[in-house]
PDB file of C-alpha atoms in Angstrom:
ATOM      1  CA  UNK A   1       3.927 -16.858  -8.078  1.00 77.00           C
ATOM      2  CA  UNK A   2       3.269 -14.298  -5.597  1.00 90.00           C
ATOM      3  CA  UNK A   3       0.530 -15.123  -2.727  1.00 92.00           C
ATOM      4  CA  UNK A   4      -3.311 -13.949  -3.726  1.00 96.00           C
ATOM      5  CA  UNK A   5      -4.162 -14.074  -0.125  1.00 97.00           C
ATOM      6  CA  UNK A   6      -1.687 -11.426   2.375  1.00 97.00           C
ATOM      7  CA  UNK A   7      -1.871 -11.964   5.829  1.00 97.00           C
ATOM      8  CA  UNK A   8      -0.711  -9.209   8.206  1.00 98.00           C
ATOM      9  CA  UNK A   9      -0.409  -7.061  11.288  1.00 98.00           C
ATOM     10  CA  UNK A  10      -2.432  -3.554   9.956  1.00 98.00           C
ATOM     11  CA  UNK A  11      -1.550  -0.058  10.560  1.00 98.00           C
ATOM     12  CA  UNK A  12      -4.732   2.341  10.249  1.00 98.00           C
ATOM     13  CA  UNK A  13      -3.119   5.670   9.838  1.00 97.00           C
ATOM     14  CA  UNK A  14      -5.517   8.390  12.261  1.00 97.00           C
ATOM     15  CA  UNK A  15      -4.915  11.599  13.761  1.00 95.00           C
ATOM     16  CA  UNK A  16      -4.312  12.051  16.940  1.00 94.00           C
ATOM     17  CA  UNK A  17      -7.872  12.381  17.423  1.00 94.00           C
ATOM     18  CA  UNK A  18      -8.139   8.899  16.378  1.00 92.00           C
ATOM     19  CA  UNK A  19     -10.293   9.758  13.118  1.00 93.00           C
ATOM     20  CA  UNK A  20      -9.209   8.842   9.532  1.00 93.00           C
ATOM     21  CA  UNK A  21      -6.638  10.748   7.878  1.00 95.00           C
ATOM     22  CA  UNK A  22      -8.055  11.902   4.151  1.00 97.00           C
ATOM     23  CA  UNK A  23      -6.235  13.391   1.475  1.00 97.00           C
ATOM     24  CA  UNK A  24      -2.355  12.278   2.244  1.00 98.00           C
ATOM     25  CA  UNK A  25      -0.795  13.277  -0.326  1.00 97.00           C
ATOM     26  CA  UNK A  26       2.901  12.160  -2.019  1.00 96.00           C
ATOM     27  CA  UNK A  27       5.027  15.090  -0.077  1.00 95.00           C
ATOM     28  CA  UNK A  28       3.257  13.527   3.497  1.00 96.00           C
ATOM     29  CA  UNK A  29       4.528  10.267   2.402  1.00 97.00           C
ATOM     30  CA  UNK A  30       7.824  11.085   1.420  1.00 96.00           C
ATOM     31  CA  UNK A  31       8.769  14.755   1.734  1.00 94.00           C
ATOM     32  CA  UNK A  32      10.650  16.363  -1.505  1.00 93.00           C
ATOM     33  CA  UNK A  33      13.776  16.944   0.687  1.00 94.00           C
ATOM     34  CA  UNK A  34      14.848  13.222   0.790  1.00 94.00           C
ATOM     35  CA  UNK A  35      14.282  13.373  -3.199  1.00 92.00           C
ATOM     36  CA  UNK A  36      17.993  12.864  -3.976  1.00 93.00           C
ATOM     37  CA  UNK A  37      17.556   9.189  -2.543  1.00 94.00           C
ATOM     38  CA  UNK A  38      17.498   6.725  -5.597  1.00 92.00           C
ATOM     39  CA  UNK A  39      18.182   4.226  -3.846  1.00 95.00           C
ATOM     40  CA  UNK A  40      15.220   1.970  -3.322  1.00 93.00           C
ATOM     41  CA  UNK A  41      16.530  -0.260   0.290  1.00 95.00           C
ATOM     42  CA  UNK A  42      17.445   3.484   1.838  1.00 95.00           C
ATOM     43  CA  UNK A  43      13.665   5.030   1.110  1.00 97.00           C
ATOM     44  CA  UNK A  44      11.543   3.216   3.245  1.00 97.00           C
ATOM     45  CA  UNK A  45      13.377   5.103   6.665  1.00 97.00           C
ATOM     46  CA  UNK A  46      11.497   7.658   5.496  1.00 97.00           C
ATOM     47  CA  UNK A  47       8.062   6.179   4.759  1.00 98.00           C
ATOM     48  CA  UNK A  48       5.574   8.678   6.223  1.00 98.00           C
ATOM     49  CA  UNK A  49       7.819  11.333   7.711  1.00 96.00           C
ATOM     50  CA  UNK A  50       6.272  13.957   6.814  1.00 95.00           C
ATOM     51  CA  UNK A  51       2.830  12.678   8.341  1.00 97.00           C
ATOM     52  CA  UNK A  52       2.268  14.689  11.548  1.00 96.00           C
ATOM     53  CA  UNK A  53       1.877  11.288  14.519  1.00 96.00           C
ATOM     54  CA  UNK A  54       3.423   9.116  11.930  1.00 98.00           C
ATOM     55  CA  UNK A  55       6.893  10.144  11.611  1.00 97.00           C
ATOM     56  CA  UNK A  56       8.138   7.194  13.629  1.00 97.00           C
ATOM     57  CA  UNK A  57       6.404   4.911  11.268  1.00 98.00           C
ATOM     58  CA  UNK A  58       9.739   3.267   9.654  1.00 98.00           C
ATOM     59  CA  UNK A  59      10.769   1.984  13.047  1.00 97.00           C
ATOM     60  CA  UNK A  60       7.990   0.361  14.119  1.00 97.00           C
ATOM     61  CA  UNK A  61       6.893  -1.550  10.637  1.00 98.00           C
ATOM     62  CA  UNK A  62       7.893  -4.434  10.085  1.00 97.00           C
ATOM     63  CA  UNK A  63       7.728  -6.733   6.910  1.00 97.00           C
ATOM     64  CA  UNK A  64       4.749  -8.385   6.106  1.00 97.00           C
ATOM     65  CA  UNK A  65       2.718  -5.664   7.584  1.00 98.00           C
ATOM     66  CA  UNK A  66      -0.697  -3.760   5.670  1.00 98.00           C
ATOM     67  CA  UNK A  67      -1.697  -0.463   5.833  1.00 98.00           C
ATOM     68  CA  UNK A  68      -4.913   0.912   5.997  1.00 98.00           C
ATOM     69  CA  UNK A  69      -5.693   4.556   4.856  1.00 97.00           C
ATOM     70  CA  UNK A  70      -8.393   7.179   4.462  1.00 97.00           C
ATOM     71  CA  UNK A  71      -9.620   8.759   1.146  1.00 98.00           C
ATOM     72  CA  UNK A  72      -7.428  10.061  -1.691  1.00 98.00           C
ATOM     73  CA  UNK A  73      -4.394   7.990  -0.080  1.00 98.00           C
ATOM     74  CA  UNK A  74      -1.179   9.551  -2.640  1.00 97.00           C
ATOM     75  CA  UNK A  75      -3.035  12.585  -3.639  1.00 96.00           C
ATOM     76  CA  UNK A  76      -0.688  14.808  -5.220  1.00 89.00           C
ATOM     77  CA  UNK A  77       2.617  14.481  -7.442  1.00 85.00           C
ATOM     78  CA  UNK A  78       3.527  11.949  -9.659  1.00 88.00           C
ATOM     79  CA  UNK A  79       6.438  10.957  -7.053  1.00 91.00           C
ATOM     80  CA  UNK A  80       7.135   7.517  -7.070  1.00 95.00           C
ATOM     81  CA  UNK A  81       9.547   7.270  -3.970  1.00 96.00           C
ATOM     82  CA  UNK A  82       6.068   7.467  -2.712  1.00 97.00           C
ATOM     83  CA  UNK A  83       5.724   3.942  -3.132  1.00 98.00           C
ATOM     84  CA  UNK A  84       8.765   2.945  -3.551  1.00 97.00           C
ATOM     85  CA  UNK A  85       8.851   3.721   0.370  1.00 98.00           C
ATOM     86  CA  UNK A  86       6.795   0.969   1.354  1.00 98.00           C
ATOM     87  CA  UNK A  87       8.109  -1.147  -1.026  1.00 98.00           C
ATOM     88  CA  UNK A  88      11.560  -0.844   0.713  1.00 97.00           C
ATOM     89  CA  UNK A  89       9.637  -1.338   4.178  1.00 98.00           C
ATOM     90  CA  UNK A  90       7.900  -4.711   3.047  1.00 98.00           C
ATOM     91  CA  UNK A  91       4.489  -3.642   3.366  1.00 98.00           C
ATOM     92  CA  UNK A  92       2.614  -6.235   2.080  1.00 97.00           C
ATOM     93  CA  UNK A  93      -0.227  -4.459   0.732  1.00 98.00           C
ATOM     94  CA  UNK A  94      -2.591  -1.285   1.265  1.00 98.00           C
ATOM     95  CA  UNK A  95      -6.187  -0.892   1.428  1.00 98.00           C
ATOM     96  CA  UNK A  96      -7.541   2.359   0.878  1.00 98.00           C
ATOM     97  CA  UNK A  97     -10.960   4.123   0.794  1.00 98.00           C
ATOM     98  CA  UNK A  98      -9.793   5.448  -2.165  1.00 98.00           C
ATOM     99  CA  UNK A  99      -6.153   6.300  -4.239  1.00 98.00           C
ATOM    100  CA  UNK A 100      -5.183   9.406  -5.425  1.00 97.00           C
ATOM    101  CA  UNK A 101      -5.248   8.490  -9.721  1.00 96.00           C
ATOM    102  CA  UNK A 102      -1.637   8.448 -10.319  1.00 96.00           C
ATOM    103  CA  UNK A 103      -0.590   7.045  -7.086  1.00 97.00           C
ATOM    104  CA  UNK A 104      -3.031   4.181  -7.891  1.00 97.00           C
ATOM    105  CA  UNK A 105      -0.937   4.014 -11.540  1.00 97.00           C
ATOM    106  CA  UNK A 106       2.253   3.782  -9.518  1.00 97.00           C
ATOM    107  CA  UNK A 107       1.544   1.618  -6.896  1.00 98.00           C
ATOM    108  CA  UNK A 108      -0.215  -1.047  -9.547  1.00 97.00           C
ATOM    109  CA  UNK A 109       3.039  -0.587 -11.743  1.00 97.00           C
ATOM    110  CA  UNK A 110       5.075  -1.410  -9.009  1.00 97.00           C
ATOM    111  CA  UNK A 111       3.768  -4.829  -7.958  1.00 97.00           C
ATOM    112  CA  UNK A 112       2.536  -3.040  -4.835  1.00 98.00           C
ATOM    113  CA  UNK A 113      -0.869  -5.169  -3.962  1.00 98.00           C
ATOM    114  CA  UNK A 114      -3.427  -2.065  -3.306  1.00 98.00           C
ATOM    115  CA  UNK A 115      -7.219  -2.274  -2.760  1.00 98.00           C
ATOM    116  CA  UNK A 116     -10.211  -0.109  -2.574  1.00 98.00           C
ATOM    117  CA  UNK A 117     -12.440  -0.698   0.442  1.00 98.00           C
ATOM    118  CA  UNK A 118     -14.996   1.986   1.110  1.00 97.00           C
ATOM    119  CA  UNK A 119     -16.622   1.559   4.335  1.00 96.00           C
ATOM    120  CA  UNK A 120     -13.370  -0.079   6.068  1.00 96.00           C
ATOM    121  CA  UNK A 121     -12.902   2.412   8.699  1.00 93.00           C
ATOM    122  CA  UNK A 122     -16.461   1.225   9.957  1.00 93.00           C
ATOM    123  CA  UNK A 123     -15.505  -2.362  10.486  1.00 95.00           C
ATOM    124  CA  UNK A 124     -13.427  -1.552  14.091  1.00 94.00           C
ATOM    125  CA  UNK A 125      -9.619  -2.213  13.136  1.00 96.00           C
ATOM    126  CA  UNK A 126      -7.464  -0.593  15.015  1.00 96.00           C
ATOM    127  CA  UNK A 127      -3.404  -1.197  15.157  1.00 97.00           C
ATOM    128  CA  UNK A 128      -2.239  -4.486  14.953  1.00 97.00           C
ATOM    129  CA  UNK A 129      -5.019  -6.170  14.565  1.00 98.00           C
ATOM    130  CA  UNK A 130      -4.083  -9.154  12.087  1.00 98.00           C
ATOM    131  CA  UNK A 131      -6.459 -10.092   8.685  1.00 98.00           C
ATOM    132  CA  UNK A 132      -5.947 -11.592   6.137  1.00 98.00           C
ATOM    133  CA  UNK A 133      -7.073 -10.101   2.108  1.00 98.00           C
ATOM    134  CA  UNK A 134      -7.582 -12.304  -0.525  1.00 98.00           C
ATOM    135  CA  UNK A 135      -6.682 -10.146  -3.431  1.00 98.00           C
ATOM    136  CA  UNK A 136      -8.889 -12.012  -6.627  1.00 97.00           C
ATOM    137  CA  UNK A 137     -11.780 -11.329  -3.933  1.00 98.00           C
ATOM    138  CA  UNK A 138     -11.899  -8.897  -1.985  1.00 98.00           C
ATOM    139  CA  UNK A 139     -12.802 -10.688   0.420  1.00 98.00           C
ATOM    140  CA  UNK A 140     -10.782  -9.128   4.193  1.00 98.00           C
ATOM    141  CA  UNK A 141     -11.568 -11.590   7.185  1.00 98.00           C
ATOM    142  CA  UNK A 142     -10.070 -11.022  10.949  1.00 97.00           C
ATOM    143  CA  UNK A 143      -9.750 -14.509  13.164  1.00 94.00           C
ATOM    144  CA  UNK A 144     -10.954 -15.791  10.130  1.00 94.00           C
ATOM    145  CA  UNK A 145     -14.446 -14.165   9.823  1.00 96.00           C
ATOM    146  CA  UNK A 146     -15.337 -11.642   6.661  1.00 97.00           C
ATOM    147  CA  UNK A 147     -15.651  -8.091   7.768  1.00 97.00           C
ATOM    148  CA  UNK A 148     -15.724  -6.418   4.486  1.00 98.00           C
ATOM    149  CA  UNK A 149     -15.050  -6.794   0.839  1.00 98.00           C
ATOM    150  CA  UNK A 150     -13.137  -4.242  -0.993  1.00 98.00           C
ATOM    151  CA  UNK A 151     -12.313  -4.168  -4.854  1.00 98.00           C
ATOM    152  CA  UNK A 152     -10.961  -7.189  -5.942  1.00 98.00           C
ATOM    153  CA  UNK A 153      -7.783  -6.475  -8.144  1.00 97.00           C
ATOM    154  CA  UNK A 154      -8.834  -6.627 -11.826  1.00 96.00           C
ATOM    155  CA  UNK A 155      -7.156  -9.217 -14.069  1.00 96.00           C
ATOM    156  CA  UNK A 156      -4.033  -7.132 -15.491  1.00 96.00           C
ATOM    157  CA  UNK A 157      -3.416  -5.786 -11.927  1.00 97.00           C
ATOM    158  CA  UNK A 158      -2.998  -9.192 -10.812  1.00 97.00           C
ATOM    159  CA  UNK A 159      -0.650  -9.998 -13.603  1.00 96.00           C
ATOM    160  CA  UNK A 160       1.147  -7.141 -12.681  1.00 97.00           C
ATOM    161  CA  UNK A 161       1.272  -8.226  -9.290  1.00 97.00           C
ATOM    162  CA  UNK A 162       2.075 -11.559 -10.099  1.00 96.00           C
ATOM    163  CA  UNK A 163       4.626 -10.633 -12.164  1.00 94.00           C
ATOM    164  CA  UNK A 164       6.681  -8.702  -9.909  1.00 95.00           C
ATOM    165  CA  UNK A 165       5.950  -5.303 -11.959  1.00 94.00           C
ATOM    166  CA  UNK A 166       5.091  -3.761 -14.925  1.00 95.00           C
ATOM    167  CA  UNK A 167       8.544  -4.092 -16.593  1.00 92.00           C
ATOM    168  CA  UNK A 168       8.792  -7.774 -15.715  1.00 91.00           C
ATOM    169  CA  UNK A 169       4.988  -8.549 -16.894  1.00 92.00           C
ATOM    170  CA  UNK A 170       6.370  -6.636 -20.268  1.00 90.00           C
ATOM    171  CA  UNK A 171       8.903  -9.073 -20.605  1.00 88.00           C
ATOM    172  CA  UNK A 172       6.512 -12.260 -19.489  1.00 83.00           C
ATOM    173  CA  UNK A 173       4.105 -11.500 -22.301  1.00 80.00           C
ATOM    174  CA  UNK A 174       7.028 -10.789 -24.730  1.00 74.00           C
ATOM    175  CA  UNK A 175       8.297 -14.384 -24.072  1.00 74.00           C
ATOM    176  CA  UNK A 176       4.560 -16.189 -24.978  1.00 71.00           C
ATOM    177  CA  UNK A 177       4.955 -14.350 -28.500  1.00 65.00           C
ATOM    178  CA  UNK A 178       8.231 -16.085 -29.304  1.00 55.00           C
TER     179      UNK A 178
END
């Protein structure tokens, strides 16, 4: 059983003007040129390299860490490397005004803990600040007080997550109907 409640160090991803970033799309996440990669452990050195101020990201994340993003985070292609990235980085989880629709779909079929939270660019984080989510909640606390509440995950995308990932849940519920 994975954890329902992620702790972490945060990275809110802001311009150099230190307002939200909207509308990152797939190609700012992982540009098309590394698209020959396949290999999953190899993507996440390139996690945001195409993100002007955030091309350094891969060297300074560190597993266990949480990302928090603007509007439309994944707008764009259907290109999963997208999340596959973070995957390979250990991100923990990322909280997101809102998802592009079929980087949500990815990210949820991956196992990759994601959460809607309008409003959380109002609540003062800033880099590495630590909080912890409860993901059947919503509930996301710093030094252990509630700031906010995003979306809670729904009950299938905490399967999925528990699971591992939509292949593995497949197989889970195809066991309980032997």
């Amino acid at each position: 059983m994975r954890e329902k409640i992620i702790e972490g160090r945060i990275w809110v991803l802001t311009g150099s003007d230190g307002r939200i970033i909207d509308d990152i799309d797939t190609d700012m996440i992982f540009h098309n040129k590394h698209l020959h990669i396949t290999d999953i452990s190899e993507m996440g050195k390139h996690a945001l390299g195409n993100l002007e101020g955030w091309e350094d990201f891969p060297e300074k994340a560190e597993k266990g860490d949480i990302i928090i993003v603007g509007k439309n985070f994944g707008a764009g292609s259907s290109r999963q490397q997208a999340v596959d990235c973070f995957i390979s980085l250990g991100i923990k989880a990322i909280i997101a005004e809102s998802f592009g629709a079929i980087y949500k779909r990815n990210a949820i079929n991956s196992g990759l803990a994601i959460l809607e939270c309008p409003g959380i660019f109002g609540v003062g984080l800033k880099n590495g600040d630590f909080i912890s989510v409860n993901l059947e909640t919503g509930s996301i606390k710093k030094d252990g007080e509630e700031i906010i509440k995003a979306r809670p995950m729904s009950s299938v995308q905490m399967d999925i997550y528990q699971a591992g990932n939509l292949f593995e849940y497949g197989k889970s519920m195809g066991q309980q109907q032997d």
